[in-house]
Coordinates of C-alpha atoms in Angstrom, one line a residue:
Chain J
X1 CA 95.5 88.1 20.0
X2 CA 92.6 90.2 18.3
X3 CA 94.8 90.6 15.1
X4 CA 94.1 86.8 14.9
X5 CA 90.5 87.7 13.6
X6 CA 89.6 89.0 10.4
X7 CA 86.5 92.1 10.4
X8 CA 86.8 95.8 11.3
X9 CA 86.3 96.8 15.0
X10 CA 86.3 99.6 16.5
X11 CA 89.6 101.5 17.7
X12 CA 89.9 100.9 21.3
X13 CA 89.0 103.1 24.1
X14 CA 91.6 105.0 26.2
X15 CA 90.7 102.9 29.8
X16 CA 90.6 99.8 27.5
X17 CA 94.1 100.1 26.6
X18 CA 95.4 101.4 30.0
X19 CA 93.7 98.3 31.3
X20 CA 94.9 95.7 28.5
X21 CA 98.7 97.2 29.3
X22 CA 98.3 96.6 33.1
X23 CA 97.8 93.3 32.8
X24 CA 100.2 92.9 30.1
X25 CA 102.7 94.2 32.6
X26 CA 101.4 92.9 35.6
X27 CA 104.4 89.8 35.4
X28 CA 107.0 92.4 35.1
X29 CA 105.6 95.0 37.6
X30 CA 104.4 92.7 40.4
X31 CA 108.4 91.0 40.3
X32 CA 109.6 94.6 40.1
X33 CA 107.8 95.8 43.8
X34 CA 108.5 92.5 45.0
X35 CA 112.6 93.1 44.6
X36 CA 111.8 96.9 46.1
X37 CA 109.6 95.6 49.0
X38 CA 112.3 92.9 50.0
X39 CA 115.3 95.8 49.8
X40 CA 113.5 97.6 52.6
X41 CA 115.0 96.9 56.1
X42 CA 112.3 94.4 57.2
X43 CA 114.8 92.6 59.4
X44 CA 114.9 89.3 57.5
X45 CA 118.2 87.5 57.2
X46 CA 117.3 85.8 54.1
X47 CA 115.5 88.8 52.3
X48 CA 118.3 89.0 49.6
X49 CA 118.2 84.9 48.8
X50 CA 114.3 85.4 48.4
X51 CA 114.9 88.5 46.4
X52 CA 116.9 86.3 43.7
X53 CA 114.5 82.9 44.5
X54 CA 111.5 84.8 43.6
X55 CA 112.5 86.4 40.7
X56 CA 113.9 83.4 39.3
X57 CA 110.4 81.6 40.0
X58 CA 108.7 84.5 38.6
X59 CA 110.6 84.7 35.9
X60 CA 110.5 81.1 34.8
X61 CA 106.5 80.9 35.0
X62 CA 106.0 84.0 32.7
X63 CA 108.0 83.1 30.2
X64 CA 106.4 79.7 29.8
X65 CA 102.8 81.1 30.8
X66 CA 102.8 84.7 29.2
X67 CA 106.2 84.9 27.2
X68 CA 104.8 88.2 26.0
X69 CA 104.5 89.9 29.1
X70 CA 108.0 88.7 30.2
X71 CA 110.1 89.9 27.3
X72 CA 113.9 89.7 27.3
X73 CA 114.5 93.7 28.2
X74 CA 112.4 92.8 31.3
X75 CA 114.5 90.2 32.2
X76 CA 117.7 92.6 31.5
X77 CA 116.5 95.4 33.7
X78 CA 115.4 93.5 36.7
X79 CA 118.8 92.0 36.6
X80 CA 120.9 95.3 36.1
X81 CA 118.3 96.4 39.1
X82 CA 119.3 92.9 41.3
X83 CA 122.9 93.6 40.4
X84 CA 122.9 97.0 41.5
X85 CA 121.3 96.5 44.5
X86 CA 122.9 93.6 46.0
X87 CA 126.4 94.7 44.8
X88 CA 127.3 92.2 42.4
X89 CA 129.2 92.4 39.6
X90 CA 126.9 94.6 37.0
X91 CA 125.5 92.4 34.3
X92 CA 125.7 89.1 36.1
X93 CA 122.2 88.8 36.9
X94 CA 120.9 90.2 33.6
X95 CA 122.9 87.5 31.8
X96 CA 121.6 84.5 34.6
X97 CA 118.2 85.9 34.1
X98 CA 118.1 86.4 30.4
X99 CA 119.5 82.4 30.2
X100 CA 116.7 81.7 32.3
X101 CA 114.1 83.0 30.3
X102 CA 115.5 81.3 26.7
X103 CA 115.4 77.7 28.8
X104 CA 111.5 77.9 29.6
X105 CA 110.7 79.8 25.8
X106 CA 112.5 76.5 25.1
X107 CA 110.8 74.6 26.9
X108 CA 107.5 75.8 27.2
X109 CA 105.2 73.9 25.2
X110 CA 106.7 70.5 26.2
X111 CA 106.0 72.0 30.2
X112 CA 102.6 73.1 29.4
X113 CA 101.5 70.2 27.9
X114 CA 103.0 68.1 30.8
X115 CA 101.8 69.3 34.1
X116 CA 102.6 71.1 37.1
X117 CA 105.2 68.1 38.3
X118 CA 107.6 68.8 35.2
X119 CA 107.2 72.3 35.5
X120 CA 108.8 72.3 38.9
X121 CA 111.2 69.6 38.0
X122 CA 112.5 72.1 35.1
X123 CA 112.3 75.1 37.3
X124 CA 114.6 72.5 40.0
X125 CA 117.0 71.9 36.6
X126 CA 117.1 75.8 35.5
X127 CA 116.8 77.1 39.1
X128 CA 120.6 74.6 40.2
X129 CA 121.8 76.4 36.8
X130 CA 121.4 79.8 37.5
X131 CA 122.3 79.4 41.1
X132 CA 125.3 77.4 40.7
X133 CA 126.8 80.2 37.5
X134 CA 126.1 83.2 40.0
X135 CA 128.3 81.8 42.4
X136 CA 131.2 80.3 39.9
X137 CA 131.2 83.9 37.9
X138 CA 131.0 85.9 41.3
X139 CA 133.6 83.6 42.8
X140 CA 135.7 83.9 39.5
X141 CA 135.4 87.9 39.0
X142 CA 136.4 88.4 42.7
X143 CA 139.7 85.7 41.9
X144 CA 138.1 84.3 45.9
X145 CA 136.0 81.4 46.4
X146 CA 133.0 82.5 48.4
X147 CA 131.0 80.8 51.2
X148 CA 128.7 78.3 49.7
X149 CA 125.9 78.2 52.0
X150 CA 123.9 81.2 50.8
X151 CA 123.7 80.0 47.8
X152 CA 122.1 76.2 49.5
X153 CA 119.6 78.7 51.5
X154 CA 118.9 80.4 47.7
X155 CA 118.1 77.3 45.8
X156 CA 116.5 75.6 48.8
X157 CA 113.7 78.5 49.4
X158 CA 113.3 78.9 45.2
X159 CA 112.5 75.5 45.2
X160 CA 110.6 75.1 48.4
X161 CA 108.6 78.4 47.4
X162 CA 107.7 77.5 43.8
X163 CA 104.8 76.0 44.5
X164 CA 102.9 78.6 46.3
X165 CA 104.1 80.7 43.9
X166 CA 102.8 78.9 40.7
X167 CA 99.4 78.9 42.3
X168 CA 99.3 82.5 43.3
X169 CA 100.6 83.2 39.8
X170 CA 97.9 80.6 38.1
X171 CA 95.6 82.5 40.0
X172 CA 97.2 86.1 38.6
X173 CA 97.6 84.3 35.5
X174 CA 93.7 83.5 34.4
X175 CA 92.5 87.0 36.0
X176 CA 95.0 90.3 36.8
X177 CA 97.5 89.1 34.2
X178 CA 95.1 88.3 31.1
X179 CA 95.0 91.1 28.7
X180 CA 92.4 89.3 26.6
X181 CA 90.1 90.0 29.0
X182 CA 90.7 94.0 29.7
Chain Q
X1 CA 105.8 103.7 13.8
X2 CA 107.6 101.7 11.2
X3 CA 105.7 99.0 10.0
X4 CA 108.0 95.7 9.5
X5 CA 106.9 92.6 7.5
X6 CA 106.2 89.6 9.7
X7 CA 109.6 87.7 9.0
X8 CA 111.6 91.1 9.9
X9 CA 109.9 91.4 13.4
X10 CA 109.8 87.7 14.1
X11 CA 113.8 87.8 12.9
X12 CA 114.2 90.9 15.5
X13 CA 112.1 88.8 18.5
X14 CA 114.4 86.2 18.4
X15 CA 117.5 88.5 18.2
X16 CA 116.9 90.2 21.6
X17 CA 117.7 87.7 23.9
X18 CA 121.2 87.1 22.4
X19 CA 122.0 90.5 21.9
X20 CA 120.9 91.5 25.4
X21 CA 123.0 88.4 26.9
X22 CA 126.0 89.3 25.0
X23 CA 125.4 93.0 26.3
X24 CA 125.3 91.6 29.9
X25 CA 128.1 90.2 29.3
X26 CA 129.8 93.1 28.0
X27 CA 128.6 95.0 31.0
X28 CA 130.1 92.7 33.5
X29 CA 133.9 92.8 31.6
X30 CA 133.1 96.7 31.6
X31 CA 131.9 96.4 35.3
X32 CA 135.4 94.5 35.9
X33 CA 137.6 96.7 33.7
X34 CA 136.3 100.2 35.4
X35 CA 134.4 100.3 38.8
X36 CA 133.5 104.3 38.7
X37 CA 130.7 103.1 36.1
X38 CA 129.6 100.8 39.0
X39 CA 129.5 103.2 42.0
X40 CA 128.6 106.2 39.6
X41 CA 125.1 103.7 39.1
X42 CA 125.0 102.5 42.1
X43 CA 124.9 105.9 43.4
X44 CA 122.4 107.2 41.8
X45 CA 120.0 104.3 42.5
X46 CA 120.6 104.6 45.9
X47 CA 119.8 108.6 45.7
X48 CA 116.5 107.8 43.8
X49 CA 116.0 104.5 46.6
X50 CA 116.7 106.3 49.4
X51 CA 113.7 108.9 50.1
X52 CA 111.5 106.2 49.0
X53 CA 112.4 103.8 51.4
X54 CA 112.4 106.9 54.3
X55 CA 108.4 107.3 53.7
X56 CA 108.2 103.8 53.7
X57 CA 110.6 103.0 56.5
X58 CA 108.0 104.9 59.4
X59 CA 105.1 102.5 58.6
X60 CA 107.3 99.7 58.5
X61 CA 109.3 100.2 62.1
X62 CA 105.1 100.5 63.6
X63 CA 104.3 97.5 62.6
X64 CA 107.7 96.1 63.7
X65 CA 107.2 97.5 67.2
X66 CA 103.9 96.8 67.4
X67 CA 104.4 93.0 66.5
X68 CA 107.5 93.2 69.3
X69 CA 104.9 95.0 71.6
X70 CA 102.4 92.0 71.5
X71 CA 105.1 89.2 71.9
X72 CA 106.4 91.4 74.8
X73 CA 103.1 91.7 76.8
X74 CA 103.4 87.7 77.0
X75 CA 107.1 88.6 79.0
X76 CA 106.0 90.7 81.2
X77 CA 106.8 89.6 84.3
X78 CA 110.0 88.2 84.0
X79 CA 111.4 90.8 82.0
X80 CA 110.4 92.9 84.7
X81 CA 112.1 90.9 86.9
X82 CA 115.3 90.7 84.9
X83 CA 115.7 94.1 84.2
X84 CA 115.8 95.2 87.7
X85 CA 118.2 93.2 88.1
X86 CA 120.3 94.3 85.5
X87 CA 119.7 98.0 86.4
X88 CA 121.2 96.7 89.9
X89 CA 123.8 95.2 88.3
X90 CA 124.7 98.4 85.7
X91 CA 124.3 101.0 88.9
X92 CA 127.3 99.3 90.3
X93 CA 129.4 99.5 87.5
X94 CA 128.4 103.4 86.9
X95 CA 130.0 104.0 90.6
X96 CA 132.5 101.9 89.4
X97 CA 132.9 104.1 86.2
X98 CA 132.5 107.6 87.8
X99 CA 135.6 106.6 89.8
X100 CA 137.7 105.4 87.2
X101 CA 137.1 108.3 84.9
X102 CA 138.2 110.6 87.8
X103 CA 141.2 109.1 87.8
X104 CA 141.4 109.1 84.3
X105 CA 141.4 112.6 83.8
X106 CA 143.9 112.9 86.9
X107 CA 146.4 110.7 85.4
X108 CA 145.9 112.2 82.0
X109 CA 146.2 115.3 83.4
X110 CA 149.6 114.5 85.2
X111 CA 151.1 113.1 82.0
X112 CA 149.9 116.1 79.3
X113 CA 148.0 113.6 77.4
X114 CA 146.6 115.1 74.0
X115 CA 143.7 113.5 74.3
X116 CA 141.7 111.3 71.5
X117 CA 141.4 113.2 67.7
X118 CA 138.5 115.3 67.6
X119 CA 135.2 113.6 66.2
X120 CA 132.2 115.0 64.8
X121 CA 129.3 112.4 64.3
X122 CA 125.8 112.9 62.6
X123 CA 122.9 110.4 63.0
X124 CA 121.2 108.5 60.2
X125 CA 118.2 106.1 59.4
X126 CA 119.0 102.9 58.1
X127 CA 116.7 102.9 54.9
X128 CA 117.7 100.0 52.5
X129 CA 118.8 96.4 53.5
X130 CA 121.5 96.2 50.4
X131 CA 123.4 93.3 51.1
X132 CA 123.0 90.8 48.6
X133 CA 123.9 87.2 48.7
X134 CA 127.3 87.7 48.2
X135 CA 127.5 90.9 50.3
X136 CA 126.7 92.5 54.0
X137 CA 125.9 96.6 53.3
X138 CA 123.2 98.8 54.5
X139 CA 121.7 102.5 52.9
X140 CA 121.2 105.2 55.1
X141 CA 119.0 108.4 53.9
X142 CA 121.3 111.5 54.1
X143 CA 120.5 115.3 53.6
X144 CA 121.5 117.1 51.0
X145 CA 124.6 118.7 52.2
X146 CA 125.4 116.1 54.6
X147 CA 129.0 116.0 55.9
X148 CA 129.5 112.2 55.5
X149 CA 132.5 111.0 53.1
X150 CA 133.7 108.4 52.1
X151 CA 136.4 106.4 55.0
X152 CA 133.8 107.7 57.6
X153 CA 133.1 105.1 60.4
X154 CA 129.8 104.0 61.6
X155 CA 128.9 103.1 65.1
X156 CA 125.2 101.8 66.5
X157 CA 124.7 102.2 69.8
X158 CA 126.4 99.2 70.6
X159 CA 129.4 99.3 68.7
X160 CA 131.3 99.6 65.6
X161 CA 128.8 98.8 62.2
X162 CA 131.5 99.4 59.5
X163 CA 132.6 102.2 57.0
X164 CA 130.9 104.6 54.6
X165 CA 132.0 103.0 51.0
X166 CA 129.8 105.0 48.5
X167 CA 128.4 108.8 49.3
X168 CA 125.8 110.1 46.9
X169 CA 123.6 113.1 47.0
X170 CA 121.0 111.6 49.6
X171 CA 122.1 108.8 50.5
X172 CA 125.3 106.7 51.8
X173 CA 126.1 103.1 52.0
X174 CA 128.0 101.2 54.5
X175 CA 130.4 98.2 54.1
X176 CA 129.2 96.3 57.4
X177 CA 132.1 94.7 59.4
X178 CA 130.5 91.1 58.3
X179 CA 131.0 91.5 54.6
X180 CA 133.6 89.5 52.5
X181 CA 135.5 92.2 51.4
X182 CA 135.9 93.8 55.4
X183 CA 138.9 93.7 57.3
X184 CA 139.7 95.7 60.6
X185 CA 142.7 96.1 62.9
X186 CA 142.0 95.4 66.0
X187 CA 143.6 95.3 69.5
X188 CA 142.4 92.6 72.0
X189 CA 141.3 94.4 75.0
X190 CA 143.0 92.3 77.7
X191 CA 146.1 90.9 76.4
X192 CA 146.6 94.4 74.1
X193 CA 147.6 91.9 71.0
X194 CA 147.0 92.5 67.6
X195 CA 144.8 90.8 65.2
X196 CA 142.4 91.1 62.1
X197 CA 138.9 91.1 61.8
X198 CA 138.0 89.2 58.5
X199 CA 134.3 89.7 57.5
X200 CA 132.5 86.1 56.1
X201 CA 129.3 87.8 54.8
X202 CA 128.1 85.2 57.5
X203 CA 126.6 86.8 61.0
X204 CA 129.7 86.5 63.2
X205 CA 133.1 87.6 61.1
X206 CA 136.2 85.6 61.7
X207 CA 139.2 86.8 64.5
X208 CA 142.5 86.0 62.7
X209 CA 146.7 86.7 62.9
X210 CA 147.2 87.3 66.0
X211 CA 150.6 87.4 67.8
X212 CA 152.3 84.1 69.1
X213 CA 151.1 83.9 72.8
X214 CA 148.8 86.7 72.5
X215 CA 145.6 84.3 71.4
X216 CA 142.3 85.6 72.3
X217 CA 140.5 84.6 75.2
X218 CA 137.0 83.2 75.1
X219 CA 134.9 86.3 75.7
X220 CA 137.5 88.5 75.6
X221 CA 136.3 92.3 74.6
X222 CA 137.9 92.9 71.3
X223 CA 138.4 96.5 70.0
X224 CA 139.8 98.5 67.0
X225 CA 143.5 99.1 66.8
X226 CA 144.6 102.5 64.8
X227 CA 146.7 100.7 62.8
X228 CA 146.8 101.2 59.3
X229 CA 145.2 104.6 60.1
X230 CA 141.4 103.6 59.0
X231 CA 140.1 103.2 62.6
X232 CA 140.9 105.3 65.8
X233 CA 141.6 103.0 68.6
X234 CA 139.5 101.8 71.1
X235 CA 136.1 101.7 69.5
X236 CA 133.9 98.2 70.7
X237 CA 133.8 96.1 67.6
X238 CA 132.5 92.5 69.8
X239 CA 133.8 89.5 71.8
X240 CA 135.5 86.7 71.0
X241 CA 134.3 83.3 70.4
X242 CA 135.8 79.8 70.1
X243 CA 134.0 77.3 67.4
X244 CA 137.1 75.2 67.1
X245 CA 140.7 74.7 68.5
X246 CA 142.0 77.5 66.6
X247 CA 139.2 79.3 65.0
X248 CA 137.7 82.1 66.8
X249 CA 134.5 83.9 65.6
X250 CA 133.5 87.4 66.7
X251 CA 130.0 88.5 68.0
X252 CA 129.5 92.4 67.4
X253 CA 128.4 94.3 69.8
X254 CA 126.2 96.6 67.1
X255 CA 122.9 94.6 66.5
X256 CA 123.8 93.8 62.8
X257 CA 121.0 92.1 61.8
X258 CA 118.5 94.6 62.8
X259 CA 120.2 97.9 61.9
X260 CA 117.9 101.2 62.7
X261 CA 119.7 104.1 63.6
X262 CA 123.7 104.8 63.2
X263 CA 126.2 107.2 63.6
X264 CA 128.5 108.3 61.5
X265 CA 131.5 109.3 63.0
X266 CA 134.1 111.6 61.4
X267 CA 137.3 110.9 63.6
X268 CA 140.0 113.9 61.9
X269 CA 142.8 111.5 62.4
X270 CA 144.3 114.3 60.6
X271 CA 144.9 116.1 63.7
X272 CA 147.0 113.4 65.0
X273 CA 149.6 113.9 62.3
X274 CA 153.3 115.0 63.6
X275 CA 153.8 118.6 62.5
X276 CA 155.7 119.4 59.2
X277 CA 156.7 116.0 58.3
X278 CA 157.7 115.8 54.5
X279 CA 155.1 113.9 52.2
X280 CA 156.7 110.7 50.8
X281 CA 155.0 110.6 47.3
X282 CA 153.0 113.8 45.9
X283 CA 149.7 111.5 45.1
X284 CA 149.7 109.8 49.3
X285 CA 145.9 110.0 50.9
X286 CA 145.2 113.2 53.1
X287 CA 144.5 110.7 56.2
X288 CA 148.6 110.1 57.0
X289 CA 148.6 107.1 60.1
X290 CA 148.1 109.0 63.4
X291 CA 151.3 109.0 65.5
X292 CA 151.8 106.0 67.3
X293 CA 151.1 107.6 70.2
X294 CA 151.7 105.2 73.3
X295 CA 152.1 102.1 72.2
X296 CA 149.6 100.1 74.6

């Protein structure tokens, strides 16, 4: 960022820097209270399959939009915090998330130079992934094969969701998540 | 800070994401290997959670109401209408109930009957929806020197809602009946048959072994047996439901989806125990299985 240019400048304010770290957290924090707000008893039957959909969407955009404000231990915690909350095996999520974020670093400057299509086609691709090793490792760990459904209703509403999401996160992405600009 | 050269910290960057995977990984054998590690965590998240989600939980419920308000002004009329009815309907079965439970007590009275195990209950706010995909559990916010333990049953005012699994400081968590990993004895009301209540982590949980002859009837009230010694007998767990020729769903009576307020009951089934009866093994659970007493 500004270490890119060569000159002396002056050492940053105190507000600057508060400000350039908000919106170098933003990504993390804004998935973070989304997780919390959808663990409150709102009365949704399908609160827990959003919870994973839209941190796997929000993970995915980050780390091919701002792969510096999604770093792996982000990825790691908000799946120890999944985990813990929806009672699944500890770890599980934090691995399915981390594998997540290492296929769009992977994949991020062939996505970006592509289009929005591809990006949802390779969020589709990761999205089946992530879905379908949460439910063999969950089925395997509890030696039980669980009810597939849920895990239709997750992928379908990721998928279905994604779109709105990318725009409100384009949107985030250009103002409340661009440090350059604090 | 230490100051690394460019190829150090670039070398770290890209070792983070394995690292962390293979410690996910680690954590989930761990997780497998040990489960006090799990609860211990889960525990204390839920303690942390819990008070958050009671401030938050009073502006929620308004707006809830108030949407349900709106909607119901539309209904007026007719739910005017049908609740009279109803009212009609229920003030002939309270005659019908006064009655019965004077005679009741009459013939309890005539046969010495000692009467059901004492209960204490206390009553909760549902804070935290924790079910997850792959499980059915709710958070309640408890005070700090709440009496609820762990085997403690939970009822809403319609019926049974499942069993405290985890107790931390301020807060509790309960296994509802719909989860995977649920299963309760029950008693079919009419035919007095036995069965098992599998939960599917689905809305409606499954109504399985029952007796030869003794399969349930469509509709027919189905309550907890005190089998096993878990339950006491007799609480209202739902009715039966046919989907297929020999597949028979349940629909609770407790209001599952939208869970407010429960109770936690502690039944002492202790006090059901037959006097002075020599402990099998030095390490059995303090809850021995109340005495069969009467068998229908």
């Amino acid at each position: 960022m500004s270490d890119k240019l060569p000159g002396v400048r002056a050492r940053p304010s105190f507000r600057r820097r508060l400000d350039e770290f908000s919106r170098l957290s933003f990504p993390a924090t804004s998935t973070l209270l989304l997780i919390l707000l959808l663990e409150a008893p709102l009365g949704l039957s399908i609160a827990p399959q959003l919870q994973s959909a839209l941190t796997l969407a929000s993970l995915f955009f980050w780390s091919i939009h701002r792969p510096t404000s999604m770093p792996p231990w982000v990825g790691f915690g908000l799946g120890l915090l999944i985990d813990l909350l929806q009672m699944q095996p500890i770890g599980l999520s934090s691995l399915v998330l981390l594998l997540v974020i290492g296929v769009a670093r992977n994949w991020r400057h062939d996505i970006r130079r592509q289009g929005f299509v591809l990006s949802w086609l390779g969020f589709a691709l990761t999205a089946v992934g992530a879905v379908l090793l949460v439910y063999v490792a969950s089925s395997l760990l509890r030696l039980r094969l669980l009810p597939i459904s849920p895990c239709f209703g997750e992928l379908v509403l990721a998928l279905v969701l994604y779109p709105s999401l990318s725009l409100l996160f384009a949107h985030a992405h250009r103002s409340a998540a661009a440090p350059e600009q604090a | 800070m230490i100051r690394l050269s460019i190829p150090v910290r670039q070398a770290l960057s890209r070792l983070t994401l394995p690292v962390l995977a293979a410690l996910s990984f680690g954590l989930i054998l761990i997780g497998k290997a040990d489960v006090v590690v799990e609860q211990y965590l889960r525990a204390k998240l839920s303690d942390v959670l819990a008070p958050v989600y009671g401030v938050v939980a009073g502006p929620i419920e308004a707006m809830r109401s108030e949407i349900g308000d709106v909607a119901g002004l539309w209904s007026l009329r007719v739910q005017n209408q049908q609740l009279r009815e109803e009212n009609q309907r229920l003030l002939r079965w309270q005659a019908v109930a006064i009655a019965l439970d004077a005679e009741n007590s009459k013939l309890k009275a005539t046969l010495h009957w000692r009467g059901d195990a004492s209960e204490s209950f206390v009553t909760e706010p549902v804070v935290a929806d924790t079910g997850g995909v792959y499980a059915r559990s709710v958070l309640i916010s408890t005070g700090p020197n709440s009496p609820i333990a762990k085997g403690q049953i939970a009822l809403d005012s319609g019926g049974l809602v499942g069993r405290v699994t985890e107790v931390g400081a301020r807060s509790a968590r309960i296994l509802l009946i719909t989860d995977l990993n649920s299963r309760v004895p029950v008693t079919l009301a009419d035919s007095r048959g036995h069965a098992l209540l599998l939960g599917t982590n689905g809305p409606r949980p499954r109504l399985m072994y029952w007796e030869d002859g003794d399969a349930p009837k469509e509709g027919e009230q189905v309550v907890t047996s005190a089998e096993a010694g878990a339950y006491p007998a007799g609480l209202p767990v739902g009715q039966a439901h046919y989907i297929g020729a020999n597949a028979v769903e349940l629909i609770p009576d407790a209001d599952l989806e939208r869970l407010e307020v429960v109770r936690v009951v502690n039944y002492s089934v202790t006090d059901m125990a037959p006097p002075e009866q020599p402990a099998l093994k030095p390490s059995q659970p303090k809850t021995p299985p109340p005495a069969k007493a009467g068998a229908t």
